Amino acid sequence: MDVASITFVLFALAAALIFHAVANPLYRKTVLTLANLAFIASYLAEVRQVLPLAFFLLFGYGMIELVRQRRSGWALTLGLVFTLALYIFLKRFSFLSDLPTLPFSYLIIGLSYILFRIVHLIVDARSEPWDKPIEPWSYLNYTCNFLTMVSGPIQRYEDFRKGEQSLGQALNADTVYRSFSRIIVGFVKVSVISATANYLFQDLSAHVIAGSDTMPLVKFTVYYGAAAAAYTGYLYFNFSGYMDIVIAFGGLFNQQLPENFNKPFAARSFLEFWNRWHMTLSDWFKIYLFTPLMRLLATNFQSPALLPYLGVIAFFITFLVMGVWHGTTLVFVIYGLLMGAGASVNKMWQVKLGQVLGKKRHQAFNKQSVYIYVCRGLTFAYFTVAVTCLWVDMVQLENLFARLGAIGLAAAMLGLTVVAAFGAVAWDIGAAICARVKGVAIRFENVVTRNLWLASLIVLIAAVSSFYHKAPDFVYRAF
Amino acid sequence: MQEGQIYERLNVIFGDVFDDDSLALKAETTADDVDGWDSLSHIRLVLSVEKAFSVKFSAAEVGKLKNVGELVGLIQSKI
């Protein structure tokens, strides 16, 4: 069941109605469990396809309990190594194609995000004062929450538990209105904006992937830059629209799910970008990989002067792993290397610039408008070039880079940087104008006008959807 | 240990880590208020605090800290 589909909306609305029919928390928890199971069942052709996922959940629970009871380093290491090994086996990474596999196809959707939740619980089970085992029922609802199972946001267990304690609360009209309006905005992003960007991307990328030898390099570079930029737009609006839909539905089930995006293209650096894009994934990697790694390095190399260089290493490893996690083939290793290189070069630039300019001049330099917009443009350009790995395979990537060459690639980066920098200026001006218009429009806001606004958005979704015939798939489901 | 004493010791640690003796920490002080408080210096700060107060923070505790007030609360819960 695709989350950005009418089927999902009807399913979630029906579940919300049944959920609110009775205020009893146990009843509501049962409804959530049944909704989670029904959601998983929608992906199954036969029952046995769910068995590996069920085993992974049970195994993860066992590892959490082992670490909670022992609270030792070896138990933690054992729990993490075995859980990751099972995940890698089930995920069928291409570089492990020689390993034996299960003799039937099975469900792996959501496996990555379930892994994040289980690892979080395994690590925290060692340090948190949990005197009782995690309740298996809550564990099932937490790991298999139908709203967040496929692609997040990655909610922390303690926040999920707080939500469970407010299951019995009644909804108020404001929450319902805000949820519905955000669902509609989510569909505008997915079905209108991302569908349009995808339409452009499909058209442009066909020329790029075909690698037409007769096309002049300049034209080919422009096509590549435009295709890559369209894909970034498609990726952002598709994913953030999806997040709007699930977070808004969370409100209808008394769940306060964490935000996953915060204006990523306002970022002035690659590192800041990842504090704004897929934030719950970035936080997860920060807590469970970057911080322990930095602690290890900083404990072994205690000179303060070395700290920035240790940071460069830690950033490289963290972003490499984060990139590789996105897929199971070689092209995702390239993506991981590009992510790692972006993060470490970014950190090195910050360190060197600070050393050359000194503290006060560095601060003043960072506030210059031209520098800010160039950095925003460069951040967009680098991310856009790096995510090329998400829409080509390894052979296509090699052909693309061979066709572009160093000059074509540099020209594409430069062109994307300039266009994105001017785009950021235009965006900021537009946003300031919109804020003023909104300030005036809010005076006329009432039940009629705000519902008319939502109705007009629904008409827009219907009109554009009929134009494209089919809404684009949820792109992040593949990762 | 009293809250005031914790702030006193933290002021010294922050001054050393961020090379700024003029810092006057408050509960609501965040990374945005202290020049140079990024993810790297945060680790150095955490290690210095752990050493000074003889405490140990978990990965989640380190990652979740939002301001100095939360850091003080965390230290109080462990000493």
XYZ file of C-alpha atoms in Angstrom:
558
model
C 0.000 0.000 0.000
C 1.650 3.219 -1.158
C 1.415 5.900 1.548
C 0.772 8.680 -0.953
C -2.305 6.962 -2.382
C -6.050 7.255 -1.973
C -6.103 3.635 -0.750
C -3.802 4.555 2.121
C -5.816 7.666 2.976
C -9.051 5.660 3.109
C -7.333 2.948 5.150
C -5.860 5.432 7.638
C -9.126 7.389 7.919
C -11.095 4.196 8.568
C -8.521 3.184 11.197
C -8.754 6.661 12.801
C -12.549 6.440 12.962
C -12.418 2.982 14.573
C -9.636 4.247 16.891
C -11.763 7.130 18.167
C -14.983 5.116 18.463
C -13.992 4.122 22.025
C -11.811 6.174 24.400
C -10.318 3.169 26.185
C -6.469 3.181 25.781
C -6.247 -0.634 25.540
C -8.888 -0.660 22.815
C -6.991 2.048 20.914
C -3.672 0.247 21.298
C -5.360 -2.864 19.857
C -6.688 -0.848 16.911
C -3.179 0.454 16.203
C -1.774 -3.095 16.294
C -4.446 -4.341 13.902
C -3.814 -1.362 11.588
C -0.067 -2.123 11.647
C -0.669 -5.798 10.847
C -3.163 -4.946 8.087
C -0.652 -2.502 6.573
C 2.076 -5.177 6.527
C -0.387 -7.736 5.132
C -1.119 -5.396 2.217
C 2.400 -6.136 0.907
C 2.082 -9.936 1.165
C 1.097 -12.463 -1.451
C 1.488 -15.378 0.959
C 1.933 -15.665 4.722
C 5.475 -17.075 4.709
C 6.778 -13.839 3.132
C 6.428 -12.146 6.499
C 8.307 -14.829 8.454
C 11.841 -13.355 8.012
C 10.577 -9.950 9.207
C 8.860 -11.602 12.181
C 12.076 -13.459 12.998
C 14.090 -10.230 12.725
C 11.725 -8.544 15.183
C 11.902 -11.452 17.633
C 15.678 -11.665 17.314
C 16.000 -7.915 17.881
C 13.835 -8.161 20.976
C 16.019 -10.967 22.290
C 19.174 -8.902 21.750
C 17.654 -5.871 23.505
C 16.718 -8.041 26.455
C 20.179 -9.661 26.551
C 21.870 -6.229 26.704
C 19.349 -4.896 29.245
C 19.977 -7.821 31.595
C 23.781 -7.990 31.226
C 24.517 -4.262 30.712
C 28.021 -5.144 29.598
C 30.215 -4.193 26.696
C 30.421 -7.714 25.311
C 26.623 -8.125 25.362
C 26.258 -4.827 23.519
C 28.860 -5.832 20.918
C 27.264 -9.248 20.496
C 23.783 -7.749 20.167
C 24.864 -5.188 17.568
C 27.019 -7.560 15.504
C 24.394 -10.315 15.305
C 21.551 -7.906 14.574
C 23.521 -6.172 11.820
C 24.612 -9.537 10.383
C 21.002 -10.723 10.229
C 19.946 -7.428 8.627
C 22.681 -7.667 5.975
C 21.719 -11.285 5.242
C 18.017 -10.459 4.894
C 18.632 -7.277 2.902
C 20.520 -9.240 0.213
C 23.371 -6.821 -0.502
C 24.735 -7.401 -4.002
C 28.320 -7.821 -2.783
C 27.140 -10.829 -0.752
C 25.407 -12.494 -3.669
C 27.449 -15.676 -3.129
C 25.868 -16.241 0.277
C 22.957 -18.682 0.435
C 19.545 -17.021 0.496
C 16.115 -18.095 1.607
C 14.338 -20.205 -1.043
C 11.403 -17.805 -1.392
C 10.837 -14.074 -1.862
C 10.032 -12.238 1.339
C 9.121 -8.811 2.698
C 12.000 -6.425 3.277
C 10.039 -3.187 3.154
C 10.692 -1.118 6.259
C 13.548 -3.413 7.340
C 16.103 -0.561 7.416
C 13.921 1.615 9.621
C 13.113 -1.307 11.912
C 16.873 -1.853 12.213
C 17.372 1.788 13.285
C 14.781 1.382 16.034
C 16.200 -1.933 17.243
C 19.799 -0.639 17.312
C 18.606 2.438 19.235
C 16.955 0.138 21.801
C 19.966 -2.213 22.018
C 22.390 0.683 22.666
C 20.085 2.437 25.111
C 19.309 -0.828 26.924
C 22.870 -0.773 28.250
C 22.790 2.779 29.623
C 19.151 3.590 30.390
C 17.755 2.604 33.803
C 15.216 0.129 32.406
C 14.417 -2.184 35.321
C 11.775 -4.122 33.382
C 11.813 -5.658 29.897
C 10.272 -3.575 27.128
C 6.637 -4.547 26.832
C 6.432 -6.823 23.730
C 3.127 -5.270 22.621
C 4.592 -1.747 22.705
C 7.726 -3.044 20.966
C 5.593 -4.421 18.114
C 3.647 -1.177 17.733
C 6.839 0.878 17.942
C 8.869 -1.056 15.377
C 5.971 -1.697 12.980
C 4.029 1.561 13.266
C 2.271 1.683 9.882
C 2.798 5.442 9.662
C 6.563 5.354 10.082
C 7.563 1.814 9.181
C 8.447 2.341 5.533
C 10.634 5.459 5.684
C 10.441 7.142 9.050
C 10.468 9.599 10.653
C 12.576 7.676 13.176
C 10.848 8.327 16.464
C 12.705 7.663 19.709
C 11.205 4.942 21.906
C 10.746 7.214 24.937
C 8.758 9.660 22.773
C 6.670 6.790 21.413
C 5.929 5.675 24.999
C 4.814 9.201 25.922
C 2.414 9.023 22.966
C 1.087 5.676 24.212
C 0.240 7.304 27.519
C -2.014 9.825 25.756
C -3.829 7.251 23.609
C -7.080 7.800 25.478
C -7.247 11.553 24.801
C -10.038 12.992 22.664
C -9.298 14.926 19.488
C -10.247 18.576 19.240
C -11.500 20.367 16.126
C -8.276 22.343 15.712
C -6.086 19.202 15.637
C -8.425 17.592 13.105
C -8.358 20.685 10.878
C -4.569 21.036 11.104
C -4.108 17.335 10.333
C -6.400 17.407 7.315
C -4.864 20.583 5.930
C -1.350 19.128 6.300
C -2.424 15.902 4.582
C -3.736 17.974 1.669
C -0.532 20.044 1.536
C 1.408 16.757 1.551
C -0.590 15.554 -1.441
C 0.015 18.860 -3.255
C 3.744 18.304 -2.765
C 3.608 14.668 -3.913
C 0.949 14.730 -6.630
C 1.490 18.214 -8.051
C 5.001 19.530 -7.415
C 6.989 16.277 -7.245
C 4.931 14.822 -10.126
C 5.825 17.845 -12.271
C 9.497 17.632 -11.297
C 9.413 13.893 -12.053
C 7.815 14.556 -15.453
C 10.661 16.942 -16.308
C 13.241 14.567 -14.858
C 11.985 11.573 -16.861
C 12.083 13.574 -20.061
C 15.537 15.111 -19.481
C 17.207 12.061 -17.945
C 16.253 9.896 -20.936
C 18.666 11.985 -23.056
C 21.338 11.857 -20.350
C 21.165 8.124 -19.741
C 21.101 7.409 -23.475
C 24.375 9.389 -23.557
C 23.792 10.597 -27.113
C 27.222 10.892 -28.808
C 25.934 13.337 -31.395
C 24.865 15.893 -28.770
C 27.466 18.666 -28.204
C 29.103 18.576 -24.749
C 27.648 21.950 -23.735
C 24.101 20.807 -24.534
C 24.676 17.445 -22.841
C 25.997 19.216 -19.707
C 22.942 21.485 -19.614
C 20.653 18.453 -19.992
C 22.497 16.657 -17.188
C 22.379 19.684 -14.857
C 18.666 20.206 -15.547
C 17.850 16.485 -15.095
C 19.824 16.315 -11.846
C 18.166 19.483 -10.486
C 14.716 18.150 -11.458
C 15.486 14.908 -9.621
C 16.509 16.815 -6.475
C 13.217 18.728 -6.635
C 11.317 15.479 -7.178
C 13.138 13.799 -4.272
C 12.558 16.683 -1.862
C 8.878 17.325 -2.589
C 8.083 13.629 -2.797
C 9.762 12.802 0.509
C 8.718 15.895 2.450
C 5.140 15.542 1.139
C 5.136 11.941 2.325
C 6.361 13.141 5.726
C 3.572 15.748 5.864
C 1.026 12.992 5.253
C 2.323 10.576 7.901
C 3.012 13.242 10.541
C -0.475 14.682 10.008
C -2.068 11.237 10.285
C -0.024 10.739 13.449
C -1.958 13.661 14.937
C -5.225 11.830 14.248
C -3.906 8.839 16.227
C -2.686 10.995 19.160
C 0.910 10.481 18.038
C 3.321 13.386 17.891
C 5.795 12.221 15.265
C 9.087 14.128 14.914
C 9.646 16.524 12.003
C 12.019 15.322 9.300
C 12.668 18.459 7.211
C 13.500 22.057 8.014
C 14.027 24.092 4.831
C 17.058 22.054 3.662
C 17.865 24.362 0.753
C 18.367 27.265 3.141
C 21.475 25.412 4.387
C 24.740 27.296 4.003
C 26.903 24.186 4.064
C 26.732 20.486 3.347
C 26.956 19.714 7.078
C 24.127 22.132 7.878
C 22.114 20.589 5.031
C 22.080 17.260 6.860
C 20.773 18.989 9.985
C 17.776 20.027 7.882
C 17.213 17.052 5.534
C 15.914 13.706 6.836
C 16.686 15.067 10.291
C 15.683 11.989 12.254
C 18.073 9.851 10.198
C 20.868 12.418 10.677
C 20.172 12.510 14.425
C 20.259 8.733 14.582
C 23.645 8.590 12.873
C 24.900 11.454 15.047
C 23.914 9.693 18.272
C 24.788 6.095 17.394
C 27.776 6.452 15.072
C 29.340 9.923 14.963
C 29.332 10.635 18.721
C 30.727 7.236 19.850
C 33.327 7.414 17.073
C 34.373 10.948 18.034
C 34.512 9.954 21.692
C 36.755 7.047 20.833
C 39.056 9.209 18.718
C 39.089 12.160 21.155
C 39.825 9.861 24.104
C 42.795 8.290 22.311
C 44.144 11.527 20.790
C 43.660 14.203 23.428
C 45.357 17.204 21.815
C 42.753 19.960 21.185
C 44.644 20.893 18.007
C 43.911 17.443 16.574
C 40.171 17.628 17.261
C 39.134 19.214 13.922
C 41.107 16.591 11.983
C 39.581 13.789 14.045
C 36.237 15.363 13.179
C 37.055 15.203 9.484
C 37.706 11.446 9.841
C 34.543 10.880 11.905
C 32.413 12.879 9.456
C 33.828 10.923 6.521
C 33.060 7.547 8.102
C 29.597 8.599 9.287
C 28.515 9.994 5.925
C 30.069 7.073 4.069
C 27.989 4.616 6.113
C 24.889 6.815 5.777
C 25.321 6.869 1.999
C 26.035 3.164 1.650
C 22.958 2.402 3.758
C 20.734 3.823 0.982
C 21.128 0.779 -1.270
C 22.593 -2.638 -1.810
C 24.649 -2.119 -4.981
C 28.067 -0.651 -5.835
C 26.669 2.692 -6.972
C 25.555 3.367 -3.382
C 29.161 2.916 -2.225
C 30.067 5.726 -4.653
C 27.198 7.745 -3.184
C 28.548 7.090 0.312
C 32.053 8.156 -0.741
C 30.644 11.377 -2.217
C 28.682 12.035 0.988
C 31.786 11.353 3.099
C 33.968 13.527 0.877
C 31.409 16.373 0.979
C 31.189 16.301 4.765
C 34.924 16.058 5.401
C 35.907 18.710 2.816
C 33.233 20.974 4.276
C 34.658 20.517 7.789
C 38.219 21.009 6.561
C 37.178 24.239 4.788
C 35.592 25.565 7.989
C 38.724 24.729 9.993
C 41.189 26.204 7.489
C 39.137 29.347 6.890
C 38.947 29.904 10.638
C 42.727 29.459 10.935
C 43.495 31.812 8.045
C 41.036 34.582 8.899
C 41.051 34.348 12.674
C 37.966 34.089 14.881
C 36.432 37.564 14.433
C 37.114 37.964 10.713
C 35.812 34.438 10.123
C 32.571 35.331 11.910
C 32.227 38.541 9.866
C 33.003 36.700 6.614
C 30.320 34.101 7.338
C 27.728 36.887 7.546
C 28.413 38.366 4.100
C 25.377 37.983 1.831
C 27.331 37.070 -1.304
C 29.239 34.353 0.570
C 26.015 33.009 2.094
C 24.245 32.699 -1.273
C 27.288 31.171 -2.981
C 27.467 28.614 -0.156
C 23.756 27.864 -0.506
C 24.195 27.416 -4.245
C 27.229 25.179 -3.812
C 25.456 23.059 -1.190
C 22.535 22.488 -3.567
C 24.876 21.746 -6.476
C 26.982 19.220 -4.571
C 23.968 17.394 -3.166
C 22.340 17.349 -6.607
C 25.430 15.877 -8.275
C 25.879 13.329 -5.458
C 22.277 12.076 -5.638
C 22.811 11.270 -9.298
C 23.853 7.903 -7.819
C 20.232 7.369 -6.798
C 18.902 7.498 -10.366
C 21.559 5.649 -12.339
C 23.200 2.257 -12.033
C 26.976 1.769 -11.979
C 27.353 1.333 -15.744
C 25.227 4.398 -16.438
C 27.254 6.407 -13.900
C 30.534 5.411 -15.553
C 29.146 6.316 -18.994
C 27.814 9.622 -17.676
C 31.130 10.660 -16.130
C 33.028 9.502 -19.221
C 30.738 11.583 -21.439
C 30.911 14.667 -19.203
C 34.614 14.430 -18.394
C 36.211 16.646 -15.759
C 35.340 19.822 -17.671
C 31.689 18.878 -18.155
C 31.341 17.879 -14.512
C 32.962 21.099 -13.294
C 30.760 23.126 -15.662
C 27.642 21.315 -14.370
C 28.662 22.049 -10.751
C 29.362 25.686 -11.577
C 26.110 26.092 -13.509
C 24.056 24.451 -10.756
C 25.793 26.602 -8.113
C 25.069 29.858 -9.969
C 21.460 28.947 -10.773
C 20.812 27.731 -7.205
C 22.441 30.841 -5.677
C 20.226 33.171 -7.734
C 17.316 30.826 -7.062
C 17.946 31.195 -3.321
C 17.885 35.008 -3.653
C 14.611 34.822 -5.610
C 13.195 32.343 -3.092
C 13.991 34.621 -0.138
C 12.412 37.617 -1.872
C 9.337 35.523 -2.769
C 9.089 34.196 0.791
C 9.210 37.751 2.192
C 6.417 38.834 -0.175
C 4.347 35.744 0.696
C 4.770 36.471 4.417
C 3.359 39.977 3.877
C 0.462 38.677 1.768
C -0.230 36.037 4.410
C -0.213 38.772 7.073
C -2.980 40.567 5.175
C -4.901 37.401 4.213
C -5.017 36.187 7.797
C -7.380 39.054 8.636
C -9.954 37.476 6.328
C -9.463 33.958 7.652
C -12.596 32.211 8.885
C -14.184 28.765 8.632
C -15.446 29.441 5.107
C -12.265 30.923 3.614
C -9.896 28.353 5.056
C -12.063 25.459 3.884
C -12.393 27.071 0.470
C -8.610 27.223 0.331
C -8.324 23.509 1.127
C -11.046 22.699 -1.403
C -9.130 24.612 -4.081
C -5.997 22.582 -3.263
C -7.992 19.346 -3.624
C -9.239 20.508 -7.029
C -5.645 21.298 -8.006
C -4.506 17.804 -6.929
C -7.331 16.188 -8.918
C -6.641 18.291 -12.024
C -2.880 17.707 -12.035
C -3.247 14.011 -11.164
C -5.527 13.506 -14.147
C -2.910 15.214 -16.339
C -0.113 12.897 -15.222
C -2.471 9.849 -15.101
C -0.461 8.319 -12.242
C 1.023 9.902 -9.123
C 4.770 9.249 -8.766
C 5.771 6.422 -6.458
C 7.152 7.238 -3.071
C 10.791 7.497 -4.040
C 12.358 6.855 -0.627
C 10.580 3.521 -0.276
C 13.427 2.008 -2.261
C 16.081 3.001 0.305
C 26.461 19.463 44.856
C 24.458 22.699 44.603
C 23.290 23.955 41.220
C 25.314 27.145 41.659
C 28.505 25.149 42.209
C 27.850 23.138 39.045
C 27.438 26.369 37.034
C 30.651 27.714 38.563
C 32.640 24.675 37.462
C 30.934 24.598 34.077
C 31.905 28.232 33.440
C 35.557 27.264 33.887
C 35.202 24.199 31.605
C 33.365 26.180 28.898
C 35.978 28.938 29.107
C 38.708 26.367 28.535
C 36.966 24.429 25.743
C 35.771 27.491 23.799
C 38.730 29.680 24.687
C 36.445 32.415 26.014
C 36.612 33.503 29.666
C 33.754 35.986 29.273
C 31.059 33.306 29.010
C 28.348 33.572 31.646
C 26.286 30.391 31.407
C 22.545 30.342 32.027
C 20.076 27.458 31.898
C 18.813 28.641 28.513
C 22.279 29.019 26.927
C 22.426 26.934 23.729
C 25.056 26.097 21.102
C 23.848 29.107 19.088
C 24.904 31.430 21.925
C 28.460 30.157 22.209
C 30.836 30.789 19.361
C 32.505 27.560 18.231
C 30.038 25.181 19.926
C 29.680 22.668 17.124
C 29.417 18.877 17.043
C 33.180 18.499 17.472
C 33.679 20.853 20.396
C 30.525 19.333 21.910
C 32.402 16.028 22.240
C 35.389 17.765 23.816
C 33.028 19.571 26.182
C 31.303 16.307 27.143
C 34.635 14.575 27.822
C 35.806 17.542 29.941
C 32.545 17.585 31.926
C 32.691 13.805 32.471
C 36.254 14.118 33.776
C 35.549 17.127 36.008
C 32.431 15.656 37.636
C 33.515 11.975 37.454
C 30.364 10.990 35.585
C 29.638 9.139 32.337
C 27.008 10.102 29.773
C 25.347 7.697 27.347
C 25.254 8.244 23.569
C 21.584 9.226 23.710
C 22.159 11.648 26.594
C 24.990 13.344 24.716
C 22.912 13.578 21.558
C 19.764 14.918 23.213
C 21.229 17.831 25.190
C 19.573 21.060 24.050
C 20.904 23.673 26.463
C 23.104 24.220 29.503
C 20.131 23.755 31.842
C 19.664 20.200 30.557
C 23.383 19.544 30.993
C 23.222 20.769 34.591
C 20.150 18.588 35.226
C 21.942 15.581 33.753
C 25.016 16.171 35.920
C 22.804 16.525 39.018
C 21.087 13.232 38.221
C 24.427 11.419 38.153
C 26.390 12.811 41.121
